[in-house]
Coordinates of C-alpha atoms in Angstrom, one line a residue:
X1 CA 68.9 -28.1 48.5
X2 CA 66.8 -31.0 47.1
X3 CA 65.4 -30.5 43.7
X4 CA 61.6 -30.2 43.7
X5 CA 59.6 -32.4 41.4
X6 CA 57.1 -30.1 39.9
X7 CA 55.8 -32.7 37.3
X8 CA 53.3 -34.1 39.8
X9 CA 51.2 -31.0 39.4
X10 CA 50.8 -31.2 35.7
X11 CA 47.5 -33.0 35.6
X12 CA 45.7 -30.8 38.2
X13 CA 42.8 -28.5 37.0
X14 CA 43.6 -24.7 36.9
X15 CA 41.8 -24.1 40.2
X16 CA 43.5 -27.0 41.9
X17 CA 46.7 -25.7 40.5
X18 CA 45.9 -22.3 41.9
X19 CA 45.8 -23.6 45.5
X20 CA 49.1 -25.5 45.1
X21 CA 50.7 -22.5 43.5
X22 CA 49.6 -20.2 46.3
X23 CA 50.9 -22.7 48.9
X24 CA 54.3 -22.7 47.2
X25 CA 54.3 -18.9 46.8
X26 CA 53.5 -18.5 50.6
X27 CA 56.1 -21.1 51.6
X28 CA 58.8 -18.5 52.3
X29 CA 58.3 -15.8 54.9
X30 CA 60.9 -13.4 53.6
X31 CA 58.8 -12.1 50.7
X32 CA 55.3 -11.0 49.8
X33 CA 53.2 -13.3 47.6
X34 CA 51.9 -11.7 44.4
X35 CA 48.8 -13.6 43.4
X36 CA 47.7 -12.7 39.8
X37 CA 45.8 -15.9 39.5
X38 CA 42.2 -14.8 40.2
X39 CA 40.2 -12.1 38.6
X40 CA 38.6 -10.5 41.7
X41 CA 39.1 -6.8 41.2
X42 CA 40.6 -4.7 43.9
X43 CA 38.7 -1.6 42.8
X44 CA 35.0 -0.9 43.3
X45 CA 32.3 1.7 42.8
X46 CA 31.7 3.6 46.0
X47 CA 29.0 6.1 45.2
X48 CA 26.2 3.5 44.5
X49 CA 27.3 1.7 47.7
X50 CA 27.1 4.9 49.7
X51 CA 23.6 5.4 48.2
X52 CA 22.6 1.8 49.1
X53 CA 23.5 2.3 52.8
X54 CA 21.9 5.8 53.0
X55 CA 18.8 4.5 51.4
X56 CA 18.8 1.7 54.0
X57 CA 18.9 4.2 56.8
X58 CA 16.1 6.2 55.3
X59 CA 14.0 3.1 54.8
X60 CA 14.6 1.8 58.3
X61 CA 13.2 5.1 59.6
X62 CA 10.3 4.8 57.3
X63 CA 9.5 1.4 58.7
X64 CA 9.6 2.7 62.2
X65 CA 7.0 5.3 61.4
X66 CA 4.4 2.6 60.7
X67 CA 4.5 1.2 64.3
X68 CA 5.8 4.2 66.1
X69 CA 3.6 3.5 69.1
X70 CA 5.3 0.1 69.7
X71 CA 8.5 -0.5 71.6
X72 CA 11.8 0.5 69.9
X73 CA 13.1 -2.0 67.4
X74 CA 9.8 -2.9 65.8
X75 CA 8.7 -1.5 62.5
X76 CA 6.2 -2.1 59.8
X77 CA 5.8 -1.8 56.1
X78 CA 6.7 1.7 54.7
X79 CA 3.7 4.0 54.0
X80 CA 3.3 5.1 50.3
X81 CA 1.4 8.3 51.3
X82 CA 3.8 11.2 51.6
X83 CA 6.9 9.0 50.9
X84 CA 8.2 11.3 48.2
X85 CA 8.0 14.4 50.4
X86 CA 9.7 12.7 53.3
X87 CA 12.4 11.5 51.0
X88 CA 12.9 15.0 49.6
X89 CA 13.3 16.3 53.2
X90 CA 15.8 13.5 53.9
X91 CA 17.9 14.5 50.8
X92 CA 17.8 18.2 51.8
X93 CA 18.8 17.5 55.4
X94 CA 21.7 15.2 54.2
X95 CA 22.9 17.1 51.1
X96 CA 26.5 17.0 52.4
X97 CA 26.6 13.2 52.0
X98 CA 27.6 11.9 48.5
X99 CA 25.4 8.9 48.7
X100 CA 22.3 10.9 49.5
X101 CA 23.0 13.4 46.8
X102 CA 23.2 10.5 44.3
X103 CA 19.9 9.2 45.5
X104 CA 18.2 12.5 45.0
X105 CA 19.6 12.7 41.5
X106 CA 18.7 9.1 40.8
X107 CA 15.0 9.7 41.5
X108 CA 15.1 12.7 39.2
X109 CA 16.8 10.7 36.5
X110 CA 14.3 7.9 36.7
X111 CA 11.4 10.3 36.5
X112 CA 12.7 12.9 34.0
X113 CA 14.9 10.8 31.7
X114 CA 13.5 7.3 31.9
X115 CA 9.9 8.4 32.2
X116 CA 9.1 6.1 35.0
X117 CA 6.8 6.8 38.0
X118 CA 9.1 8.2 40.7
X119 CA 6.6 7.4 43.5
X120 CA 6.4 3.7 42.5
X121 CA 10.2 3.6 42.0
X122 CA 10.9 5.0 45.4
X123 CA 8.4 2.6 47.1
X124 CA 10.0 -0.3 45.3
X125 CA 13.5 0.7 46.4
X126 CA 12.4 1.3 50.0
X127 CA 10.5 -2.0 50.3
X128 CA 13.3 -3.7 48.4
X129 CA 16.1 -2.6 50.6
X130 CA 14.1 -3.6 53.7
X131 CA 13.6 -7.0 52.3
X132 CA 10.1 -7.1 53.8
X133 CA 8.4 -8.7 50.9
X134 CA 9.0 -11.7 48.6
X135 CA 10.4 -10.7 45.2
X136 CA 7.2 -9.9 43.1
X137 CA 7.3 -10.6 40.2
X138 CA 9.7 -13.4 41.1
X139 CA 11.6 -13.0 37.9
X140 CA 12.5 -9.4 38.7
X141 CA 10.9 -6.4 40.4
X142 CA 9.0 -4.4 37.8
X143 CA 10.6 -1.0 37.8
X144 CA 14.0 -2.5 38.6
X145 CA 13.7 -4.6 35.5
X146 CA 12.8 -1.6 33.4
X147 CA 15.9 0.3 34.6
X148 CA 18.3 -2.6 34.2
X149 CA 16.9 -3.2 30.7
X150 CA 18.1 0.3 29.8
X151 CA 21.5 -0.5 31.2
X152 CA 21.9 -3.8 29.5
X153 CA 20.8 -2.5 26.1
X154 CA 23.3 0.4 26.3
X155 CA 26.3 -1.5 27.6
X156 CA 25.8 -4.5 25.4
X157 CA 25.7 -2.4 22.2
X158 CA 22.1 -3.3 21.4
X159 CA 20.6 -0.7 19.1
X160 CA 17.2 -0.6 17.5
X161 CA 15.5 -2.9 20.1
X162 CA 12.9 -1.3 22.4
X163 CA 13.3 -2.4 26.0
X164 CA 9.8 -3.9 25.8
X165 CA 11.2 -6.6 23.5
X166 CA 13.5 -7.8 26.3
X167 CA 13.0 -10.0 29.3
X168 CA 15.3 -10.2 32.3
X169 CA 15.7 -12.7 35.1
X170 CA 17.8 -11.3 38.1
X171 CA 20.1 -14.0 39.4
X172 CA 22.9 -14.6 41.9
X173 CA 25.7 -13.7 39.5
X174 CA 27.0 -15.2 36.3
X175 CA 27.8 -18.6 37.7
X176 CA 24.3 -19.1 39.0
X177 CA 23.0 -18.0 35.6
X178 CA 25.0 -20.7 33.8
X179 CA 23.9 -23.4 36.2
X180 CA 20.2 -22.3 35.7
X181 CA 20.5 -22.1 32.0
X182 CA 22.1 -25.5 31.4
X183 CA 19.6 -27.1 33.8
X184 CA 16.6 -25.6 32.1
X185 CA 17.9 -26.4 28.6
X186 CA 18.0 -30.0 29.6
X187 CA 14.7 -30.0 31.5
X188 CA 13.0 -28.5 28.5
X189 CA 14.4 -31.0 26.0
X190 CA 16.5 -28.4 24.2
X191 CA 19.7 -30.4 24.9
X192 CA 20.0 -34.1 25.7
X193 CA 22.7 -36.6 26.5
X194 CA 25.2 -37.0 23.7
X195 CA 24.2 -33.8 21.9
X196 CA 26.9 -31.6 20.5
X197 CA 27.6 -28.2 22.0
X198 CA 30.2 -25.9 20.6
X199 CA 32.4 -23.9 23.0
X200 CA 34.6 -20.9 22.1
X201 CA 38.1 -21.5 23.5
X202 CA 40.2 -20.4 25.3
X203 CA 37.5 -20.1 28.0
X204 CA 36.9 -20.0 31.7
X205 CA 37.7 -23.6 32.8
X206 CA 34.4 -24.5 34.5
X207 CA 32.6 -23.8 31.2
X208 CA 34.6 -26.6 29.7
X209 CA 33.7 -28.9 32.6
X210 CA 29.9 -28.3 32.9
X211 CA 28.9 -30.0 29.6
X212 CA 30.9 -33.1 30.6
X213 CA 29.1 -33.6 33.9
X214 CA 26.9 -36.6 34.4
X215 CA 24.0 -34.2 34.5
X216 CA 24.5 -33.4 30.8
X217 CA 27.1 -35.7 29.1
X218 CA 27.3 -33.4 26.1
X219 CA 29.8 -33.8 23.3
X220 CA 32.0 -30.7 23.1
X221 CA 33.1 -29.2 19.8
X222 CA 35.8 -26.6 20.4
X223 CA 35.8 -23.4 18.3
X224 CA 39.5 -22.3 18.6
X225 CA 40.4 -18.6 18.7
X226 CA 43.8 -18.0 16.9
X227 CA 46.5 -16.1 18.8
X228 CA 48.0 -15.1 15.4
X229 CA 44.7 -13.4 14.6
X230 CA 44.6 -11.4 17.9
X231 CA 42.6 -14.3 19.5
X232 CA 39.7 -13.9 17.0
X233 CA 37.9 -17.0 15.8
X234 CA 38.9 -17.8 12.2
X235 CA 36.0 -18.2 9.8
X236 CA 36.9 -21.8 9.3
X237 CA 36.4 -22.4 13.0
X238 CA 33.1 -20.5 13.1
X239 CA 31.8 -22.4 10.1
X240 CA 31.9 -25.6 12.2
X241 CA 28.6 -24.2 13.6
X242 CA 26.9 -24.9 10.3
X243 CA 26.8 -28.5 11.4
X244 CA 23.1 -29.1 12.1
X245 CA 24.1 -31.6 14.9
X246 CA 25.5 -28.7 17.0
X247 CA 22.7 -27.6 19.3
X248 CA 24.3 -24.5 20.8
X249 CA 27.4 -22.3 20.8
X250 CA 28.7 -21.1 24.1
X251 CA 31.3 -18.4 24.6
X252 CA 32.7 -15.7 26.8
X253 CA 32.8 -12.3 25.1
X254 CA 35.2 -10.5 25.7
X255 CA 37.1 -13.7 26.2
X256 CA 38.7 -15.2 29.3
X257 CA 41.7 -15.4 29.4
X258 CA 42.7 -13.7 26.1
X259 CA 40.6 -10.7 27.1
X260 CA 39.5 -9.6 23.7
X261 CA 36.1 -8.8 22.3
X262 CA 34.8 -10.6 19.2
X263 CA 35.6 -8.5 16.2
X264 CA 32.9 -6.9 13.9
X265 CA 34.1 -9.3 11.2
X266 CA 33.5 -12.3 13.5
X267 CA 30.1 -11.1 14.5
X268 CA 29.1 -10.7 10.8
X269 CA 30.2 -14.3 10.1
X270 CA 28.2 -15.5 13.0
X271 CA 25.2 -13.6 11.9
X272 CA 25.5 -15.2 8.5
X273 CA 25.7 -18.7 10.1
X274 CA 22.6 -18.0 12.1
X275 CA 20.7 -17.1 8.9
X276 CA 21.6 -20.6 7.7
X277 CA 21.1 -22.2 11.1
X278 CA 18.1 -20.3 12.6
X279 CA 17.7 -23.1 15.1
X280 CA 21.2 -22.5 16.6
X281 CA 21.2 -21.4 20.3
X282 CA 23.8 -18.9 21.3
X283 CA 24.8 -18.5 24.9
X284 CA 27.1 -15.6 25.7
X285 CA 28.7 -14.6 29.0
X286 CA 29.5 -10.8 28.6
X287 CA 30.8 -10.0 32.1
X288 CA 33.8 -8.2 30.6
X289 CA 31.9 -6.2 28.0
X290 CA 31.8 -3.1 30.1
X291 CA 35.6 -2.9 29.9
X292 CA 35.7 -2.9 26.1
X293 CA 35.6 0.0 23.7
X294 CA 32.5 0.1 21.6
X295 CA 31.4 -3.3 22.7
X296 CA 28.8 -5.3 20.8
X297 CA 27.3 -8.5 22.2
X298 CA 26.1 -11.4 20.2
X299 CA 22.7 -10.4 21.5
X300 CA 23.0 -7.2 19.4
X301 CA 23.2 -9.1 16.2
X302 CA 21.2 -12.3 16.8
X303 CA 18.8 -11.4 19.6
X304 CA 16.2 -14.2 18.9
X305 CA 18.9 -16.9 19.1
X306 CA 20.9 -15.5 22.0
X307 CA 20.7 -16.1 25.8
X308 CA 22.7 -13.2 27.3
X309 CA 24.4 -13.5 30.7
X310 CA 25.7 -10.3 32.4
X311 CA 27.3 -10.0 35.8
X312 CA 28.0 -6.8 37.8
X313 CA 30.8 -8.5 39.6
X314 CA 33.9 -7.3 37.7
X315 CA 33.0 -3.8 36.5
X316 CA 31.6 -2.6 39.8
X317 CA 33.9 -4.6 42.0
X318 CA 31.0 -6.6 43.4
X319 CA 31.9 -10.3 43.3
X320 CA 30.6 -10.7 46.9
X321 CA 27.2 -9.2 46.0
X322 CA 26.4 -12.0 43.5
X323 CA 24.5 -9.8 41.0
X324 CA 23.6 -10.8 37.5
X325 CA 20.9 -11.1 34.9
X326 CA 19.8 -13.5 32.2
X327 CA 18.3 -11.7 29.1
X328 CA 16.3 -13.1 26.3
X329 CA 14.3 -11.5 23.5
X330 CA 10.5 -11.8 23.9
X331 CA 10.5 -13.5 20.5
X332 CA 13.1 -16.2 20.6
X333 CA 14.2 -19.5 19.2
X334 CA 13.9 -21.2 22.6
X335 CA 10.2 -20.8 22.9
X336 CA 9.8 -21.8 19.3
X337 CA 11.8 -25.0 19.9
X338 CA 9.7 -25.9 22.9
X339 CA 6.5 -25.3 20.9
X340 CA 7.8 -27.7 18.2
X341 CA 8.6 -30.6 20.6
X342 CA 6.9 -33.9 20.2
X343 CA 3.5 -34.6 21.8
X344 CA 5.2 -36.9 24.4
X345 CA 7.8 -34.2 25.3
X346 CA 5.1 -31.6 25.6
X347 CA 3.1 -33.8 27.8
X348 CA 6.1 -34.3 30.1
X349 CA 6.7 -30.6 30.3
X350 CA 3.0 -29.8 30.9
X351 CA 3.1 -32.2 33.9
X352 CA 6.3 -30.6 35.1
X353 CA 5.0 -27.0 35.0
X354 CA 1.3 -27.8 35.6
X355 CA 1.3 -26.6 39.2
X356 CA 2.2 -23.0 38.0
X357 CA -0.7 -22.3 35.7
X358 CA -3.6 -23.8 33.8
X359 CA -1.7 -23.2 30.6
X360 CA 1.7 -24.7 31.2
X361 CA 2.5 -24.9 27.5
X362 CA 2.3 -21.1 27.4
X363 CA 5.1 -20.5 29.9
X364 CA 8.1 -18.8 28.3
X365 CA 11.6 -20.3 28.6
X366 CA 12.8 -17.5 30.8
X367 CA 9.9 -18.1 33.2
X368 CA 10.7 -21.8 33.2
X369 CA 14.2 -20.8 34.2
X370 CA 12.7 -19.1 37.3
X371 CA 10.6 -22.1 38.2
X372 CA 13.5 -24.6 37.6
X373 CA 15.8 -22.5 39.8
X374 CA 13.5 -23.6 42.7
X375 CA 12.7 -27.1 41.4
X376 CA 9.3 -25.8 40.2
X377 CA 7.5 -26.8 43.4
X378 CA 9.1 -23.9 45.3
X379 CA 8.5 -21.4 42.5
X380 CA 6.5 -19.2 44.9
X381 CA 9.7 -18.4 46.7
X382 CA 11.9 -17.9 43.7
X383 CA 13.7 -14.7 42.8
X384 CA 16.8 -12.8 43.7
X385 CA 16.6 -11.1 47.1
X386 CA 15.2 -7.6 46.9
X387 CA 18.1 -5.9 48.6
X388 CA 20.4 -7.4 45.9
X389 CA 18.1 -6.1 43.2
X390 CA 18.2 -2.6 44.8
X391 CA 22.0 -2.6 44.6
X392 CA 21.8 -3.8 41.0
X393 CA 19.6 -0.9 40.2
X394 CA 21.8 1.6 41.9
X395 CA 24.9 0.3 40.0
X396 CA 23.0 0.6 36.7
X397 CA 21.8 4.1 37.4
X398 CA 25.3 5.1 38.5
X399 CA 26.6 4.1 35.1
X400 CA 23.8 5.6 33.1
X401 CA 23.8 8.9 34.9
X402 CA 27.6 9.3 34.4
X403 CA 27.3 11.3 31.1
X404 CA 31.1 11.7 30.8
X405 CA 31.6 8.0 31.7
X406 CA 34.3 9.0 34.2
X407 CA 34.1 5.8 36.2
X408 CA 34.4 3.7 33.0
X409 CA 37.4 5.6 31.9
X410 CA 39.0 5.2 35.3
X411 CA 38.6 1.4 35.5
X412 CA 39.8 0.9 31.9
X413 CA 42.8 3.1 32.7
X414 CA 43.6 1.1 35.8
X415 CA 43.8 -2.3 34.1
X416 CA 45.6 -1.0 31.0
X417 CA 48.3 0.8 33.1
X418 CA 48.9 -2.4 35.0
X419 CA 49.2 -4.3 31.8
X420 CA 51.8 -1.8 30.5
X421 CA 53.8 -1.9 33.8
X422 CA 54.0 -5.7 33.7
X423 CA 55.3 -5.9 30.1
X424 CA 57.6 -2.9 30.5
X425 CA 59.4 -4.6 33.4
X426 CA 59.4 -7.9 31.6
X427 CA 61.2 -6.1 28.8
X428 CA 58.9 -7.0 25.8
X429 CA 56.4 -5.1 23.8
X430 CA 52.9 -4.6 25.2
X431 CA 50.5 -6.5 22.9
X432 CA 48.5 -3.9 20.9
X433 CA 45.0 -4.7 19.8
X434 CA 41.9 -2.5 19.3
X435 CA 39.7 -5.4 20.5
X436 CA 41.7 -5.9 23.7
X437 CA 40.0 -5.4 27.0
X438 CA 43.1 -6.0 29.2
X439 CA 41.3 -7.5 32.2
X440 CA 43.6 -10.4 31.8
X441 CA 46.8 -11.0 29.9
X442 CA 48.4 -14.1 28.5
X443 CA 52.1 -14.1 28.7
X444 CA 53.2 -16.2 25.7
X445 CA 56.2 -18.3 26.7
X446 CA 57.5 -18.7 23.2
X447 CA 57.0 -15.1 22.0
X448 CA 58.5 -13.7 25.2
X449 CA 61.6 -16.0 24.9
X450 CA 62.0 -14.9 21.3
X451 CA 61.7 -11.2 22.0
X452 CA 64.2 -11.4 24.9
X453 CA 66.9 -13.6 23.6
X454 CA 66.2 -14.6 20.0
X455 CA 64.9 -17.6 18.0
X456 CA 67.5 -20.2 19.1
X457 CA 66.7 -19.6 22.7
X458 CA 63.0 -19.7 22.1
X459 CA 63.3 -23.0 20.3
X460 CA 65.4 -24.4 23.2
X461 CA 62.8 -23.3 25.7
X462 CA 60.0 -24.9 23.8
X463 CA 61.9 -28.2 23.5
X464 CA 63.2 -28.4 27.1
X465 CA 60.8 -26.6 29.4
X466 CA 57.4 -27.8 30.7
X467 CA 55.2 -24.6 31.0
X468 CA 53.2 -25.8 34.0
X469 CA 56.4 -26.9 35.8
X470 CA 57.8 -23.4 35.0
X471 CA 54.9 -21.7 36.7
X472 CA 55.5 -23.8 39.8
X473 CA 59.1 -22.8 39.8
X474 CA 58.1 -19.2 39.4
X475 CA 55.7 -19.5 42.4
X476 CA 58.3 -21.4 44.5
X477 CA 61.3 -19.2 43.7
X478 CA 59.7 -15.7 43.3
X479 CA 56.3 -15.9 45.1
X480 CA 54.4 -14.9 41.9
X481 CA 51.2 -16.9 41.2
X482 CA 50.1 -17.2 37.5
X483 CA 47.8 -19.8 36.0
X484 CA 48.7 -21.9 33.0
X485 CA 46.8 -21.0 29.9
X486 CA 46.5 -24.7 29.0
X487 CA 43.9 -25.1 31.7
X488 CA 41.6 -22.6 29.8
X489 CA 42.0 -24.4 26.5
X490 CA 44.9 -22.3 25.3
X491 CA 46.9 -24.4 22.8
X492 CA 50.3 -22.7 23.1
X493 CA 52.3 -22.5 26.4
X494 CA 51.4 -19.4 28.3
X495 CA 50.6 -17.9 31.7
X496 CA 47.4 -16.1 32.5
X497 CA 47.7 -13.0 34.8
X498 CA 44.7 -11.2 36.1
X499 CA 45.2 -7.4 35.8
X500 CA 42.4 -6.6 38.2
X501 CA 43.5 -7.7 41.7
X502 CA 46.9 -6.2 42.4
X503 CA 48.4 -2.6 42.2
X504 CA 50.5 -1.2 39.4
X505 CA 53.8 -1.5 41.2
X506 CA 53.0 -5.2 42.0
X507 CA 52.5 -5.9 38.3
X508 CA 55.8 -4.3 37.7
X509 CA 57.3 -6.6 40.3
X510 CA 55.8 -9.6 38.5
X511 CA 57.4 -8.4 35.3
X512 CA 60.7 -8.1 37.1
X513 CA 60.4 -11.6 38.5
X514 CA 59.6 -13.1 35.2
X515 CA 62.5 -11.3 33.6
X516 CA 64.9 -12.6 36.2
X517 CA 63.6 -16.1 35.7
X518 CA 64.1 -15.7 31.9
X519 CA 67.7 -14.5 32.5
X520 CA 68.4 -17.6 34.6
X521 CA 67.0 -19.8 31.9
X522 CA 69.1 -18.0 29.3
X523 CA 72.2 -18.6 31.4
X524 CA 71.3 -22.3 31.5
X525 CA 70.8 -22.3 27.8
X526 CA 74.3 -20.7 27.2
X527 CA 75.9 -23.4 29.4
X528 CA 74.3 -26.2 27.2
X529 CA 75.7 -24.5 24.1
X530 CA 79.2 -24.4 25.5
X531 CA 79.1 -28.1 26.3
X532 CA 78.3 -28.7 22.7

């Protein structure tokens, strides 16, 4: 059998690598490919989905009442008068269906716990799920925004901030949020070509690539998390942010791929830096925050400086729904920076946004995001589709109404048991860290070699093995797909495994495959020693 040259893959990006790894893993028909390379969860929240579909059936019937004299298949806008009574009857008639029961409780919760107008809420949900109106307001439906604010403040660990101090923009998931934010930062003169932007690494690879695009041409300053400190940022790294030339600090928290939340000590250091650098923009992607214990976002400690991005994709198993929000405080550094721009820059921006209002200078940054998302001229058709916003609201209510947090405990348990199964079969200790989230794991090549066969073997591996080539051999010979940590800015040789998209026995099989591969390498190592 001819020896395969895996070195040709070394310069590919992680996502190009993924495709090549999958192709190798699928190249043999006598085995099942185990793809731990992507973080799409194979679990999802069913009750809020059942509620969505049941609400859709109720709403379709409501629409048909409006034009009931017309031929079948033609409906009109739902009628507000008597809507609550008809809904109560629908719940009563369908009380054996879990989704309907949840809807009835949700209306009660919105009225009795959140203090919102249940009639207006119900009408917004019915019209929203029918998709019969443009999103109005375009940034987010009014009652939907109020409900999602409650969810965001709770889950992001933000205490002492009234929801009235928060603005949300509903967007098509976290990736759309990042695209919108970078574009609007540039359009509003808050970043410019050649500016420095700090990025917390390791990080999701596209976030390393966006600032380098021709659209932005930013200079990246990497803030390195230390594996020897449980993947926390050392104070010396965070203190780089005191450089006044750095315009913004961008990170994923909890991180991807180390999958740990920023410690309280790190948050305190960052808060101290912001006191010295009140002009520093913080941009945080907190999609994994709902998997952490006692999570606290950067938004909780520095709300005026922070743009918060949250996506529903991972926690609710909703990657295909494309649901996310951008959050800013009503009083924020972004608006202050725009107000302090030069007369020329202000004039340029007033021309850009002049078609929206007679006072373009008074438009908040978050509303500029909305306009920019449709190239300003199409602002009147901006906004996330209303059915998407309805599902977002139902997800949020599902979490808030779960007083025992049973769903959260269940999904946390799922990923952590998978983590334990992988490392158990690999034959090394499961990394223990109170800040760990365990959505991903980084299998450290050096530490694993050392734990399995000792220091000399580990030193030999580090000198003789190329980590990326090893991953291609693993894919080719075992059918297991893992991504190289180096592609995410990890400085030591490692493999990233998602703990979200396979079942527990399959992670055990991955551990077995890696262990067998290590045993073969150890046998090779022993032969080299005998030759000496």
